Amino acid sequence: MMAEPIENADSTAPSDIPNGGDEFRMIAESAPVAVWVTGLDGKRSFVNRVYAEFLGVDQESARDFNWRSILHPDDSARIIAEAQAGKAALKPFTLEGRYRRADGEWRWLKSTLQPRRDGDGNPAGFFGVAHDVTETKLAELALREREAQLLVFVNQGTAGFSQVDISGRFTMVNDRFCEISGWPREELLGRSMQSITHPNDLGRNIPLFERMMRDGTPYSHEKRYVRPDGTLVWVNNSVALIRDDEGKPLGSSCVTLDVTRRREDEAALRKSEESIRLAVESAGMATWELDLDTMEGVWSLNRFDLLGLPRRADGRGSINDWLALIHPDDVEQVRETAYACFDRGTPFMIEYRILRADTGEERWLQSHGDRIMAGDENDLRFVAVSFDITERKRNEEELRTSETRFRTIFEEANDYIITADLDTRITSVNPSVVAALGYPEDALVGRSISEFLAPGQMEVVERLRDHKLEHGGTTRFSVRMRTHAAGGDLIWEINSRLTLDALGRPTGIHAIARDVTESKRFEMHQRLLIDELNHRVKNTLAIVQGIAQQTFRNPGIAMEARKAFEGRIAALSEAHNLLTRELWAPVPIHQVMADAIAPHCGGDRCHIEGCDLTLEPKTAISLALAIHELATNAVKHGALSNEAGRISITWQKTEDEKGKRLKLAWVESDGPPVSVPKRRGFGTRMIERGLAAELGGSVCIEFAAGGLRCEVDAPLPETAE
Amino acid sequence: MGRKIFIVEDEPVVAMCLEDILLDFGCSIIGPVGRLSEGLVIAEAVEADAAILDVNLGGERSDAIASVLRARGIPYILATGYGATANTGEHIVPLVSKPYCEEQLRSALESVIAL
């Protein structure tokens, strides 16, 4: 505070002022600040009450108080030096520093010392006033400290910080801003923010800046700075207006973040989104979105293709573009579903038909749609993907048709259809099976087939199952089924094959059976009838034979005649045996020949050879009787009457102008010399007439010298075809 | 006298014919019997070297007689109008088909007894 006390030795005018001026003294005495007066010698001639109170002494003592003793050590040397200098200069000066008050507290005092002059204008000493500025000083110090801290923050922060004036010229930048922008501080401070902003971004930047200058609206935006080397940096700037004390715009302050990396990440993300979009679209999925305010939005290009619409340059389409193409029968359903999604957010998956805009072709589409919140709840959008499922639909339709077809066959067939697993456990039966066996379906399915077979039949089923497993293919067999229904056992003829999985591995057995009970019964009945017929025919022949035998026993009747007769009856009987074996069906010619010749010709003396032919029973009997006659004759007179003779019976099918023919030849050789009989006997005539008549052809017997020949030329018997 | 042959045959003319053939072979005849019941009674007691059985006796099979003969160790052959289709059961028995033919009958008989 107080300047060096000024000696109050001078009693002239200056000293008179305090002493003589009561008015001044009163003012000084009552001032709220410390006031004192010194002479040229520095001694204090006056101190006021405040001055004394600070020191804690009376005013008298205060005049002589050594103020140097209460100076703060940090301020002491400086203040003493300044005081001496000020005193010597005889000019006004101020001192500022800490003094210890009487209560021991350090107080900041600011002293102002004013030279004073006597009436002659000569220097007379100083007039001093000391303010207690402790509070101000502390506030200032605190502010300075905060500023220092702020500066550290500003300079070392991750954010760039800058200030510009109202024209955009940089007035302050921190280190980080220099780093981000790439410009050195000294360069920046001579430039405007506009000069380092990418020209393409100024279009957005300047209006924002100008508006802020106008009405104070802060803004935040992203833009690019161009660095000295020409490279770009993306920044996010938050900009606020700075005003002066009167509220007038002074410029702006800006916090800058480097967002290049984020922009790159976003670009990468967009790229990956693009890849996803491409993948989705190349998978045949068309994407679209709808702004629910305008009911139109962006369509993927393939969505236009999907609907048969021309691709639009702006890639946009509306809800009505879509609905207009939906099949009339489907459109209401689709509209309802879509609007439920638009209005209430119900996601959907629908299948519907469209009529293509270009060709009018009907196609099936599947669409998935959902409502999403893009930003806040006021920004609702609808997004969807659609794709063509016509092929699938058609396949399904075909499958359904075919399924229905097979289901119908399965359900309605009179045939019995049974599926079983490989262990012959029944897995399904059709209604016919249920009806035929008289068990309910659930008593059949899951049970072994063996439970429904007559004894001994399961072995057959298992053997054929194993055969199928080994060789594949279909097996056909008859089994006797046990039924729960009236009428007893049934005989089923079963065709079965394995069911295979996609890899060709057997999974079970599929069997279709037909009831052959009736036909088996009929067959058996017919068999009995034929047997009975045969029995009667043979018995009749036996009776005829017996009668003949008894008749021929009379003396005078040649034994030879009896033998001939018996032979003919026997031949007839043998032919019947063959017919009996074949159940009166057409019989093979080879068998007819072999059976007819067998009683007469053993070993290899007979050669029988010809093509496969079957003969009607009647033809077969005629032929058998003819062969019997030829053979009997051969035994009596021809090739079989010696040890060396041989017989060859051959036939073949030929074709000439008269059509298809059978040619048969009986040729004897190595027999005794042949003599032409004087009279044609019964045998010869029977062959030449009977057989010729039966066959409708010609039969020629030639008594050739080398051996008898019999040649038959007849139209090919019908069954031979 | 030759072998004693028991004849079971329901058709008289055929039986006569069979008799004649057998007599020609030098055999003596027991029967002929034409009915199953009668045949069974005789078969129980008959002293014969062999028998010829018609399989079908007026609609009845003669199997029962065959069983008795078999049980008594009397060899027999079967005669049938069914040809080769006659059912001979599990026993292998010579089979001749009617009408009888001397050669066939002789070889069938000789396969069971010496004539």
Coordinates of N, CA and C in Angstrom, one line a residue, chain A residues 527-528 531-532 534-535 538-539 541-547 549-550 553 559 562-563 566 569-570 573-574 577 580-581, chain B residues 9-11 13-14 16-18 20-21 24 54 56 58-59 80-85 97-104:
Chain A
R527 N -60.5 -127.1 -63.8 CA -59.5 -128.2 -63.8 C -60.2 -129.5 -63.5
L528 N -61.2 -129.4 -62.5 CA -61.9 -130.6 -62.2 C -62.8 -131.1 -63.3
D531 N -60.6 -132.6 -65.9 CA -60.1 -133.9 -65.4 C -61.3 -135.0 -65.5
E532 N -62.4 -134.5 -65.2 CA -63.6 -135.4 -65.3 C -63.8 -135.8 -66.8
N534 N -61.6 -135.8 -69.1 CA -60.5 -136.7 -69.5 C -60.7 -138.1 -69.0
H535 N -61.2 -138.1 -67.8 CA -61.5 -139.4 -67.2 C -62.5 -140.2 -68.0
K538 N -61.0 -141.2 -71.4 CA -60.1 -142.3 -71.3 C -60.9 -143.6 -71.0
N539 N -61.8 -143.4 -70.1 CA -62.6 -144.6 -69.7 C -63.4 -145.1 -70.9
L541 N -62.5 -144.8 -74.0 CA -61.6 -145.5 -74.8 C -61.2 -146.9 -74.3
A542 N -61.1 -146.9 -72.9 CA -60.8 -148.2 -72.3 C -62.0 -149.2 -72.5
I543 N -63.2 -148.7 -72.4 CA -64.3 -149.6 -72.6 C -64.4 -150.1 -74.1
V544 N -64.1 -149.1 -75.0 CA -64.1 -149.5 -76.4 C -63.0 -150.6 -76.6
Q545 N -61.9 -150.3 -76.0 CA -60.8 -151.3 -76.1 C -61.3 -152.7 -75.5
G546 N -61.9 -152.6 -74.4 CA -62.4 -153.8 -73.7 C -63.4 -154.6 -74.6
I547 N -64.3 -153.8 -75.2 CA -65.4 -154.4 -76.1 C -64.7 -155.1 -77.3
Q549 N -61.6 -156.1 -77.5 CA -60.9 -157.2 -77.1 C -61.8 -158.5 -77.0
Q550 N -62.9 -158.2 -76.3 CA -63.8 -159.3 -76.1 C -64.4 -159.8 -77.5
R553 N -61.8 -161.7 -79.5 CA -61.4 -162.9 -78.9 C -62.0 -164.2 -79.6
M559 N -55.5 -161.9 -85.0 CA -54.8 -161.3 -83.9 C -54.3 -160.0 -84.4
R562 N -56.7 -157.2 -84.2 CA -56.9 -156.8 -82.8 C -55.8 -155.9 -82.4
K563 N -54.5 -156.2 -82.7 CA -53.4 -155.4 -82.3 C -53.4 -154.0 -83.0
E566 N -56.0 -152.1 -81.2 CA -55.6 -151.6 -79.9 C -54.5 -150.5 -80.0
I569 N -56.3 -147.2 -80.8 CA -57.0 -146.7 -79.6 C -55.9 -146.1 -78.6
A570 N -54.8 -146.8 -78.5 CA -53.8 -146.3 -77.6 C -53.2 -145.0 -78.1
S573 N -55.5 -142.4 -77.3 CA -55.5 -142.1 -75.8 C -54.2 -141.3 -75.5
E574 N -53.1 -141.6 -76.1 CA -51.9 -140.9 -75.8 C -52.0 -139.4 -76.2
N577 N -53.9 -137.8 -73.7 CA -53.0 -137.5 -72.5 C -52.3 -136.1 -72.6
T580 N -54.7 -133.4 -72.1 CA -55.1 -133.3 -70.7 C -54.0 -132.5 -70.0
R581 N -52.8 -132.9 -70.2 CA -51.7 -132.2 -69.5 C -51.7 -130.7 -69.9
Chain B
E9 N -61.5 -152.2 -60.2 CA -61.8 -151.5 -61.4 C -63.4 -151.4 -61.5
D10 N -63.9 -150.2 -61.6 CA -65.3 -150.1 -61.5 C -66.0 -150.2 -62.8
E11 N -65.3 -150.2 -63.9 CA -65.9 -150.3 -65.3 C -65.8 -151.8 -65.7
V13 N -66.5 -153.6 -68.4 CA -65.9 -154.0 -69.7 C -64.4 -153.8 -69.6
V14 N -64.0 -152.7 -68.9 CA -62.5 -152.5 -68.8 C -61.9 -153.6 -67.9
M16 N -63.0 -156.5 -67.6 CA -62.9 -157.8 -68.4 C -61.6 -157.7 -69.2
C17 N -61.4 -156.6 -69.8 CA -60.3 -156.5 -70.7 C -59.0 -156.7 -69.9
L18 N -58.9 -156.1 -68.7 CA -57.8 -156.2 -67.9 C -57.6 -157.7 -67.5
D20 N -58.5 -160.3 -69.1 CA -57.9 -161.1 -70.3 C -56.4 -160.9 -70.4
I21 N -56.0 -159.6 -70.3 CA -54.6 -159.4 -70.5 C -53.8 -160.1 -69.4
D24 N -53.6 -163.7 -70.0 CA -52.6 -164.0 -71.0 C -51.2 -164.0 -70.4
D54 N -57.7 -149.0 -59.8 CA -58.2 -147.8 -60.5 C -58.3 -146.7 -59.5
N56 N -59.9 -143.9 -59.7 CA -61.2 -143.3 -59.5 C -62.3 -144.4 -59.6
G58 N -66.0 -144.7 -59.5 CA -67.3 -144.0 -59.5 C -67.3 -142.7 -58.8
G59 N -66.3 -141.9 -58.9 CA -66.3 -140.6 -58.3 C -65.5 -140.6 -57.0
T80 N -55.2 -145.1 -64.2 CA -55.9 -143.9 -64.2 C -56.3 -143.4 -65.6
G81 N -57.4 -142.8 -65.8 CA -57.8 -142.2 -67.0 C -57.3 -140.7 -67.1
Y82 N -56.6 -140.3 -66.0 CA -56.2 -138.9 -66.0 C -54.8 -138.7 -66.6
G83 N -54.3 -139.8 -67.2 CA -53.0 -139.6 -67.7 C -52.0 -139.4 -66.7
A84 N -51.0 -138.6 -67.0 CA -49.9 -138.4 -66.0 C -50.2 -137.4 -64.9
T85 N -51.4 -136.9 -64.9 CA -51.8 -135.9 -63.9 C -52.3 -136.5 -62.6
S97 N -51.8 -145.8 -67.7 CA -53.0 -145.1 -68.1 C -53.9 -145.9 -68.9
K98 N -55.2 -145.7 -68.7 CA -56.2 -146.5 -69.5 C -56.4 -145.8 -70.8
P99 N -56.8 -146.4 -71.9 CA -57.0 -147.9 -71.9 C -55.7 -148.6 -71.8
Y100 N -55.9 -149.8 -71.2 CA -54.7 -150.6 -70.9 C -54.0 -151.1 -72.2
C101 N -52.7 -151.1 -72.1 CA -52.0 -151.6 -73.3 C -51.1 -152.6 -72.7
E102 N -51.0 -153.7 -73.3 CA -50.3 -154.9 -72.8 C -48.9 -154.6 -72.3
E103 N -48.1 -153.9 -73.2 CA -46.7 -153.6 -72.9 C -46.5 -152.8 -71.6
Q104 N -47.4 -151.7 -71.6 CA -47.3 -150.8 -70.5 C -47.6 -151.5 -69.2

